[in-house]
């Protein structure tokens, strides 16, 4: 996979021998390639030929501040979905006027904070939310810039848990009700209509669903403008797919860029793109140690020190992630193993029936493409410590997030006075 190569029999990530890191850093740990993060941003940026656009990195895919700051340095804005993500983005030097605030359940505190910080816009998903934003804006003697997230009723995405644009999904407001909600929005004293938004799902490798969604956005924009509404921003969401396995064909970035130009080339709007996974997925690996090997007539298990609490995508979505050994595989016979973690759940696995050669207890394995929705979806289930995150740059590494040990986690509990 990307930036992973065997050199003299040892697996390297961005030219750094991973084995050398394991001598200094306790496994499991996440490791990110700065070069890959930069290359992805550049490749997307270069593929876009619009006059007026903003890449707003979807912070949820990997919210480490070093990662956000790298994109901020490259000119990126941010798509955030909570006060926590907003604080991270601001701390990592994303300009407030490049922040869009998405999400179906913004609370009062989050709305207040976003307004105080003068963000670019709120992507609004319900009438109830619209009213609350308006009220808070009036209290702050401001007008809140908003876009309505429309639900275009399109099926897209790697699997049903990450599809967000179908009519039955909780997201957005039916495109058929667009006019009504814009009329209502314009009647509210604290609202400034700025644009329109859609996000149809994640890990989309075909152009067709994007094309369909862009058509609907364009059609509604034209209709709203005809009715006298000022639409200056079209947020097309994220969702760009990546390659997780050797036989997967990822979205063609050039074609995606061309599609944007074809659909929005002469619409006179700022176009916002909210990529997450595209920028971060293949920049990350999870390094883990083999604790035990359990072989039997029925099934072989390789039990590693990372668990589903560290990386949940395989069990949650049935997601495929390639696994590599640190030693280059030789000509010996491979055996089939399930790769599992120490958590007390049958669902605690990373891969099933994979071929592994010459593995021994104490060896290390790499789970590939874990830069997006990896660390951010981790938990402390089974009172397991959280793990380190490292950044690699030109043959060196740096810790960019320290593990939180089990004692710190345990000490958060307060023993009740009633027990
Ligand atoms: N914008 C909005 C409003 C979103 O909800 C999302 C992702 C994105 C942008 C970024 O989408 P991306 O470019 O990363 O596909 N945990 C799941 C993915 C959930 C995506 C949620 N929304 C996974 O591990 O596959």
PDB file of N, CA and C and ligand atoms in Angstrom, residues 56-61 79-81 102-103 123 125 149 159 161-162 164 171 197-204 235-241 244 273-280 311-313 316-317 319 321 372-374 376-377, ligand 1:
ATOM      1  N   UNK A  56     -12.374  22.303   2.584  1.00  0.00           N
ATOM      2  CA  UNK A  56     -12.570  22.341   4.040  1.00  0.00           C
ATOM      3  C   UNK A  56     -12.375  20.924   4.566  1.00  0.00           C
ATOM      4  N   UNK A  57     -11.198  20.663   5.091  1.00  0.00           N
ATOM      5  CA  UNK A  57     -10.845  19.326   5.567  1.00  0.00           C
ATOM      6  C   UNK A  57     -11.864  18.832   6.609  1.00  0.00           C
ATOM      7  N   UNK A  58     -12.427  17.651   6.377  1.00  0.00           N
ATOM      8  CA  UNK A  58     -13.383  17.078   7.345  1.00  0.00           C
ATOM      9  C   UNK A  58     -12.578  16.516   8.518  1.00  0.00           C
ATOM     10  N   UNK A  59     -12.516  17.322   9.553  1.00  0.00           N
ATOM     11  CA  UNK A  59     -11.673  17.054  10.719  1.00  0.00           C
ATOM     12  C   UNK A  59     -12.006  15.705  11.372  1.00  0.00           C
ATOM     13  N   UNK A  60     -13.257  15.260  11.207  1.00  0.00           N
ATOM     14  CA  UNK A  60     -13.665  14.021  11.869  1.00  0.00           C
ATOM     15  C   UNK A  60     -12.845  12.818  11.426  1.00  0.00           C
ATOM     16  N   UNK A  61     -12.238  12.861  10.244  1.00  0.00           N
ATOM     17  CA  UNK A  61     -11.511  11.672   9.769  1.00  0.00           C
ATOM     18  C   UNK A  61     -10.221  11.469  10.549  1.00  0.00           C
ATOM     19  N   UNK A  79     -14.175  21.418   7.964  1.00  0.00           N
ATOM     20  CA  UNK A  79     -15.569  21.044   8.201  1.00  0.00           C
ATOM     21  C   UNK A  79     -15.586  20.396   9.577  1.00  0.00           C
ATOM     22  N   UNK A  80     -16.344  20.976  10.515  1.00  0.00           N
ATOM     23  CA  UNK A  80     -16.368  20.445  11.881  1.00  0.00           C
ATOM     24  C   UNK A  80     -17.800  20.060  12.255  1.00  0.00           C
ATOM     25  N   UNK A  81     -17.921  19.162  13.219  1.00  0.00           N
ATOM     26  CA  UNK A  81     -19.248  18.696  13.614  1.00  0.00           C
ATOM     27  C   UNK A  81     -19.501  18.752  15.116  1.00  0.00           C
ATOM     28  N   UNK A 102     -21.049  21.499  10.356  1.00  0.00           N
ATOM     29  CA  UNK A 102     -22.055  20.542   9.894  1.00  0.00           C
ATOM     30  C   UNK A 102     -22.588  19.742  11.079  1.00  0.00           C
ATOM     31  N   UNK A 103     -23.573  18.900  10.809  1.00  0.00           N
ATOM     32  CA  UNK A 103     -24.055  17.989  11.847  1.00  0.00           C
ATOM     33  C   UNK A 103     -25.520  18.220  12.165  1.00  0.00           C
ATOM     34  N   UNK A 123     -24.094  24.620   8.378  1.00  0.00           N
ATOM     35  CA  UNK A 123     -24.891  23.794   7.476  1.00  0.00           C
ATOM     36  C   UNK A 123     -26.065  23.256   8.284  1.00  0.00           C
ATOM     37  N   UNK A 125     -29.695  21.557   9.285  1.00  0.00           N
ATOM     38  CA  UNK A 125     -30.360  20.323   8.867  1.00  0.00           C
ATOM     39  C   UNK A 125     -31.822  20.215   9.295  1.00  0.00           C
ATOM     40  N   UNK A 149     -28.665  22.139   4.412  1.00  0.00           N
ATOM     41  CA  UNK A 149     -28.215  20.851   3.864  1.00  0.00           C
ATOM     42  C   UNK A 149     -29.423  20.133   3.283  1.00  0.00           C
ATOM     43  N   UNK A 159     -20.775   1.548   2.369  1.00  0.00           N
ATOM     44  CA  UNK A 159     -21.782   0.630   2.903  1.00  0.00           C
ATOM     45  C   UNK A 159     -22.901   1.444   3.540  1.00  0.00           C
ATOM     46  N   UNK A 161     -23.965   1.988   6.445  1.00  0.00           N
ATOM     47  CA  UNK A 161     -23.738   2.804   7.644  1.00  0.00           C
ATOM     48  C   UNK A 161     -23.066   4.132   7.313  1.00  0.00           C
ATOM     49  N   UNK A 162     -22.475   4.238   6.147  1.00  0.00           N
ATOM     50  CA  UNK A 162     -21.817   5.507   5.805  1.00  0.00           C
ATOM     51  C   UNK A 162     -22.473   6.181   4.601  1.00  0.00           C
ATOM     52  N   UNK A 164     -25.345   8.730   3.505  1.00  0.00           N
ATOM     53  CA  UNK A 164     -26.037   9.796   4.254  1.00  0.00           C
ATOM     54  C   UNK A 164     -27.050  10.556   3.413  1.00  0.00           C
ATOM     55  N   UNK A 171     -30.163  12.714   7.680  1.00  0.00           N
ATOM     56  CA  UNK A 171     -29.474  13.949   7.316  1.00  0.00           C
ATOM     57  C   UNK A 171     -30.249  14.849   6.358  1.00  0.00           C
ATOM     58  N   UNK A 197     -26.051  23.114   0.682  1.00  0.00           N
ATOM     59  CA  UNK A 197     -25.078  22.071   1.020  1.00  0.00           C
ATOM     60  C   UNK A 197     -25.688  20.694   0.807  1.00  0.00           C
ATOM     61  N   UNK A 198     -24.835  19.724   0.469  1.00  0.00           N
ATOM     62  CA  UNK A 198     -25.243  18.312   0.456  1.00  0.00           C
ATOM     63  C   UNK A 198     -24.014  17.462   0.727  1.00  0.00           C
ATOM     64  N   UNK A 199     -24.237  16.338   1.373  1.00  0.00           N
ATOM     65  CA  UNK A 199     -23.147  15.356   1.544  1.00  0.00           C
ATOM     66  C   UNK A 199     -23.822  13.999   1.477  1.00  0.00           C
ATOM     67  N   UNK A 200     -23.451  13.185   0.484  1.00  0.00           N
ATOM     68  CA  UNK A 200     -24.259  11.990   0.218  1.00  0.00           C
ATOM     69  C   UNK A 200     -23.702  10.695   0.807  1.00  0.00           C
ATOM     70  N   UNK A 201     -22.469  10.723   1.288  1.00  0.00           N
ATOM     71  CA  UNK A 201     -21.928   9.491   1.864  1.00  0.00           C
ATOM     72  C   UNK A 201     -20.421   9.488   1.788  1.00  0.00           C
ATOM     73  N   UNK A 202     -19.846   8.351   2.149  1.00  0.00           N
ATOM     74  CA  UNK A 202     -18.394   8.277   2.272  1.00  0.00           C
ATOM     75  C   UNK A 202     -17.862   7.058   1.509  1.00  0.00           C
ATOM     76  N   UNK A 203     -16.567   7.103   1.163  1.00  0.00           N
ATOM     77  CA  UNK A 203     -15.918   6.027   0.396  1.00  0.00           C
ATOM     78  C   UNK A 203     -16.682   5.764  -0.906  1.00  0.00           C
ATOM     79  N   UNK A 204     -16.873   6.854  -1.666  1.00  0.00           N
ATOM     80  CA  UNK A 204     -17.575   6.759  -2.956  1.00  0.00           C
ATOM     81  C   UNK A 204     -16.511   6.732  -4.049  1.00  0.00           C
ATOM     82  N   UNK A 235     -21.818  23.999  -1.029  1.00  0.00           N
ATOM     83  CA  UNK A 235     -20.960  23.033  -0.347  1.00  0.00           C
ATOM     84  C   UNK A 235     -21.350  21.649  -0.861  1.00  0.00           C
ATOM     85  N   UNK A 236     -20.419  21.007  -1.557  1.00  0.00           N
ATOM     86  CA  UNK A 236     -20.753  19.720  -2.199  1.00  0.00           C
ATOM     87  C   UNK A 236     -20.434  18.527  -1.309  1.00  0.00           C
ATOM     88  N   UNK A 237     -19.952  18.784  -0.066  1.00  0.00           N
ATOM     89  CA  UNK A 237     -19.667  17.691   0.865  1.00  0.00           C
ATOM     90  C   UNK A 237     -18.356  16.990   0.546  1.00  0.00           C
ATOM     91  N   UNK A 238     -18.149  15.870   1.242  1.00  0.00           N
ATOM     92  CA  UNK A 238     -16.926  15.080   1.014  1.00  0.00           C
ATOM     93  C   UNK A 238     -17.295  13.779   0.341  1.00  0.00           C
ATOM     94  N   UNK A 239     -16.684  12.688   0.807  1.00  0.00           N
ATOM     95  CA  UNK A 239     -17.086  11.373   0.313  1.00  0.00           C
ATOM     96  C   UNK A 239     -16.140  10.726  -0.677  1.00  0.00           C
ATOM     97  N   UNK A 240     -15.086  11.421  -1.083  1.00  0.00           N
ATOM     98  CA  UNK A 240     -14.186  10.871  -2.102  1.00  0.00           C
ATOM     99  C   UNK A 240     -13.533   9.584  -1.605  1.00  0.00           C
ATOM    100  N   UNK A 241     -13.652   8.539  -2.398  1.00  0.00           N
ATOM    101  CA  UNK A 241     -13.170   7.225  -1.979  1.00  0.00           C
ATOM    102  C   UNK A 241     -11.677   7.036  -2.208  1.00  0.00           C
ATOM    103  N   UNK A 244      -8.437   0.748  -0.615  1.00  0.00           N
ATOM    104  CA  UNK A 244      -8.140   0.002   0.605  1.00  0.00           C
ATOM    105  C   UNK A 244      -7.511  -1.361   0.308  1.00  0.00           C
ATOM    106  N   UNK A 273     -15.558  21.979  -0.804  1.00  0.00           N
ATOM    107  CA  UNK A 273     -15.414  20.517  -0.853  1.00  0.00           C
ATOM    108  C   UNK A 273     -14.938  20.099   0.529  1.00  0.00           C
ATOM    109  N   UNK A 274     -15.536  19.030   1.070  1.00  0.00           N
ATOM    110  CA  UNK A 274     -15.221  18.611   2.453  1.00  0.00           C
ATOM    111  C   UNK A 274     -14.599  17.216   2.508  1.00  0.00           C
ATOM    112  N   UNK A 275     -13.417  17.018   1.965  1.00  0.00           N
ATOM    113  CA  UNK A 275     -12.829  15.671   1.994  1.00  0.00           C
ATOM    114  C   UNK A 275     -12.225  15.338   3.350  1.00  0.00           C
ATOM    115  N   UNK A 276     -12.413  14.113   3.786  1.00  0.00           N
ATOM    116  CA  UNK A 276     -11.760  13.644   5.006  1.00  0.00           C
ATOM    117  C   UNK A 276     -10.876  12.471   4.639  1.00  0.00           C
ATOM    118  N   UNK A 277     -11.527  11.335   4.422  1.00  0.00           N
ATOM    119  CA  UNK A 277     -10.833  10.085   4.124  1.00  0.00           C
ATOM    120  C   UNK A 277      -9.799  10.211   2.996  1.00  0.00           C
ATOM    121  N   UNK A 278     -10.170  10.940   1.938  1.00  0.00           N
ATOM    122  CA  UNK A 278      -9.263  11.063   0.790  1.00  0.00           C
ATOM    123  C   UNK A 278      -7.903  11.610   1.229  1.00  0.00           C
ATOM    124  N   UNK A 279      -7.934  12.535   2.186  1.00  0.00           N
ATOM    125  CA  UNK A 279      -6.689  13.173   2.604  1.00  0.00           C
ATOM    126  C   UNK A 279      -5.898  12.334   3.611  1.00  0.00           C
ATOM    127  N   UNK A 280      -6.595  11.511   4.385  1.00  0.00           N
ATOM    128  CA  UNK A 280      -5.901  10.900   5.527  1.00  0.00           C
ATOM    129  C   UNK A 280      -5.810   9.365   5.524  1.00  0.00           C
ATOM    130  N   UNK A 311      -9.123   0.246  16.850  1.00  0.00           N
ATOM    131  CA  UNK A 311      -9.472   0.381  15.434  1.00  0.00           C
ATOM    132  C   UNK A 311     -10.711  -0.453  15.146  1.00  0.00           C
ATOM    133  N   UNK A 312     -11.821   0.219  14.941  1.00  0.00           N
ATOM    134  CA  UNK A 312     -13.120  -0.483  14.928  1.00  0.00           C
ATOM    135  C   UNK A 312     -13.690  -0.714  13.522  1.00  0.00           C
ATOM    136  N   UNK A 313     -13.036  -0.166  12.492  1.00  0.00           N
ATOM    137  CA  UNK A 313     -13.642  -0.236  11.154  1.00  0.00           C
ATOM    138  C   UNK A 313     -13.943  -1.668  10.672  1.00  0.00           C
ATOM    139  N   UNK A 316     -17.024  -2.876  12.647  1.00  0.00           N
ATOM    140  CA  UNK A 316     -18.202  -2.006  12.554  1.00  0.00           C
ATOM    141  C   UNK A 316     -18.782  -1.966  11.137  1.00  0.00           C
ATOM    142  N   UNK A 317     -17.904  -1.919  10.160  1.00  0.00           N
ATOM    143  CA  UNK A 317     -18.386  -1.776   8.768  1.00  0.00           C
ATOM    144  C   UNK A 317     -18.050  -2.972   7.881  1.00  0.00           C
ATOM    145  N   UNK A 319     -15.109  -3.513   7.086  1.00  0.00           N
ATOM    146  CA  UNK A 319     -14.133  -2.861   6.210  1.00  0.00           C
ATOM    147  C   UNK A 319     -12.900  -3.734   6.013  1.00  0.00           C
ATOM    148  N   UNK A 321      -8.960  -4.092   5.414  1.00  0.00           N
ATOM    149  CA  UNK A 321      -7.666  -3.409   5.559  1.00  0.00           C
ATOM    150  C   UNK A 321      -6.556  -4.422   5.326  1.00  0.00           C
ATOM    151  N   UNK A 372      -7.645   7.385   8.360  1.00  0.00           N
ATOM    152  CA  UNK A 372      -8.970   8.016   8.481  1.00  0.00           C
ATOM    153  C   UNK A 372      -9.895   7.147   9.317  1.00  0.00           C
ATOM    154  N   UNK A 373     -10.628   7.771  10.215  1.00  0.00           N
ATOM    155  CA  UNK A 373     -11.609   7.074  11.046  1.00  0.00           C
ATOM    156  C   UNK A 373     -10.967   5.914  11.814  1.00  0.00           C
ATOM    157  N   UNK A 374      -9.715   6.109  12.211  1.00  0.00           N
ATOM    158  CA  UNK A 374      -9.001   5.121  13.010  1.00  0.00           C
ATOM    159  C   UNK A 374      -8.949   5.591  14.443  1.00  0.00           C
ATOM    160  N   UNK A 376      -9.591   8.380  15.718  1.00  0.00           N
ATOM    161  CA  UNK A 376     -10.747   9.192  16.149  1.00  0.00           C
ATOM    162  C   UNK A 376     -11.932   8.345  16.611  1.00  0.00           C
ATOM    163  N   UNK A 377     -11.998   7.112  16.175  1.00  0.00           N
ATOM    164  CA  UNK A 377     -13.122   6.257  16.584  1.00  0.00           C
ATOM    165  C   UNK A 377     -12.707   5.271  17.677  1.00  0.00           C
TER     166      UNK A 377
HETATM  167  N1  LIG B   1     -18.846  16.214   5.344  1.00  0.00           N
HETATM  168  C1  LIG B   1     -19.810  15.674   6.104  1.00  0.00           C
HETATM  169  C2  LIG B   1     -20.997  16.472   6.406  1.00  0.00           C
HETATM  170  C3  LIG B   1     -19.679  14.372   6.601  1.00  0.00           C
HETATM  171  O1  LIG B   1     -20.640  13.845   7.343  1.00  0.00           O
HETATM  172  C4  LIG B   1     -18.512  13.633   6.294  1.00  0.00           C
HETATM  173  C5  LIG B   1     -18.341  12.271   6.803  1.00  0.00           C
HETATM  174  C6  LIG B   1     -17.518  14.248   5.507  1.00  0.00           C
HETATM  175  C7  LIG B   1     -17.719  15.527   5.046  1.00  0.00           C
HETATM  176  C8  LIG B   1     -16.246  13.553   5.148  1.00  0.00           C
HETATM  177  O2  LIG B   1     -16.474  12.413   4.422  1.00  0.00           O
HETATM  178  P1  LIG B   1     -15.232  11.653   3.749  1.00  0.00           P
HETATM  179  O3  LIG B   1     -14.615  12.584   2.748  1.00  0.00           O
HETATM  180  O4  LIG B   1     -14.281  11.325   4.817  1.00  0.00           O
HETATM  181  O5  LIG B   1     -15.838  10.451   3.133  1.00  0.00           O
HETATM  182  N2  LIG B   1     -16.616   6.372  10.150  1.00  0.00           N
HETATM  183  C9  LIG B   1     -16.900   6.011   8.787  1.00  0.00           C
HETATM  184  C10 LIG B   1     -17.051   7.218   7.903  1.00  0.00           C
HETATM  185  C11 LIG B   1     -18.125   8.175   8.358  1.00  0.00           C
HETATM  186  C12 LIG B   1     -18.215   9.418   7.548  1.00  0.00           C
HETATM  187  C13 LIG B   1     -19.113  10.421   8.199  1.00  0.00           C
HETATM  188  N3  LIG B   1     -19.202  11.667   7.512  1.00  0.00           N
HETATM  189  C14 LIG B   1     -15.831   5.067   8.264  1.00  0.00           C
HETATM  190  O6  LIG B   1     -14.906   4.727   8.996  1.00  0.00           O
HETATM  191  O7  LIG B   1     -15.910   4.633   7.119  1.00  0.00           O
END
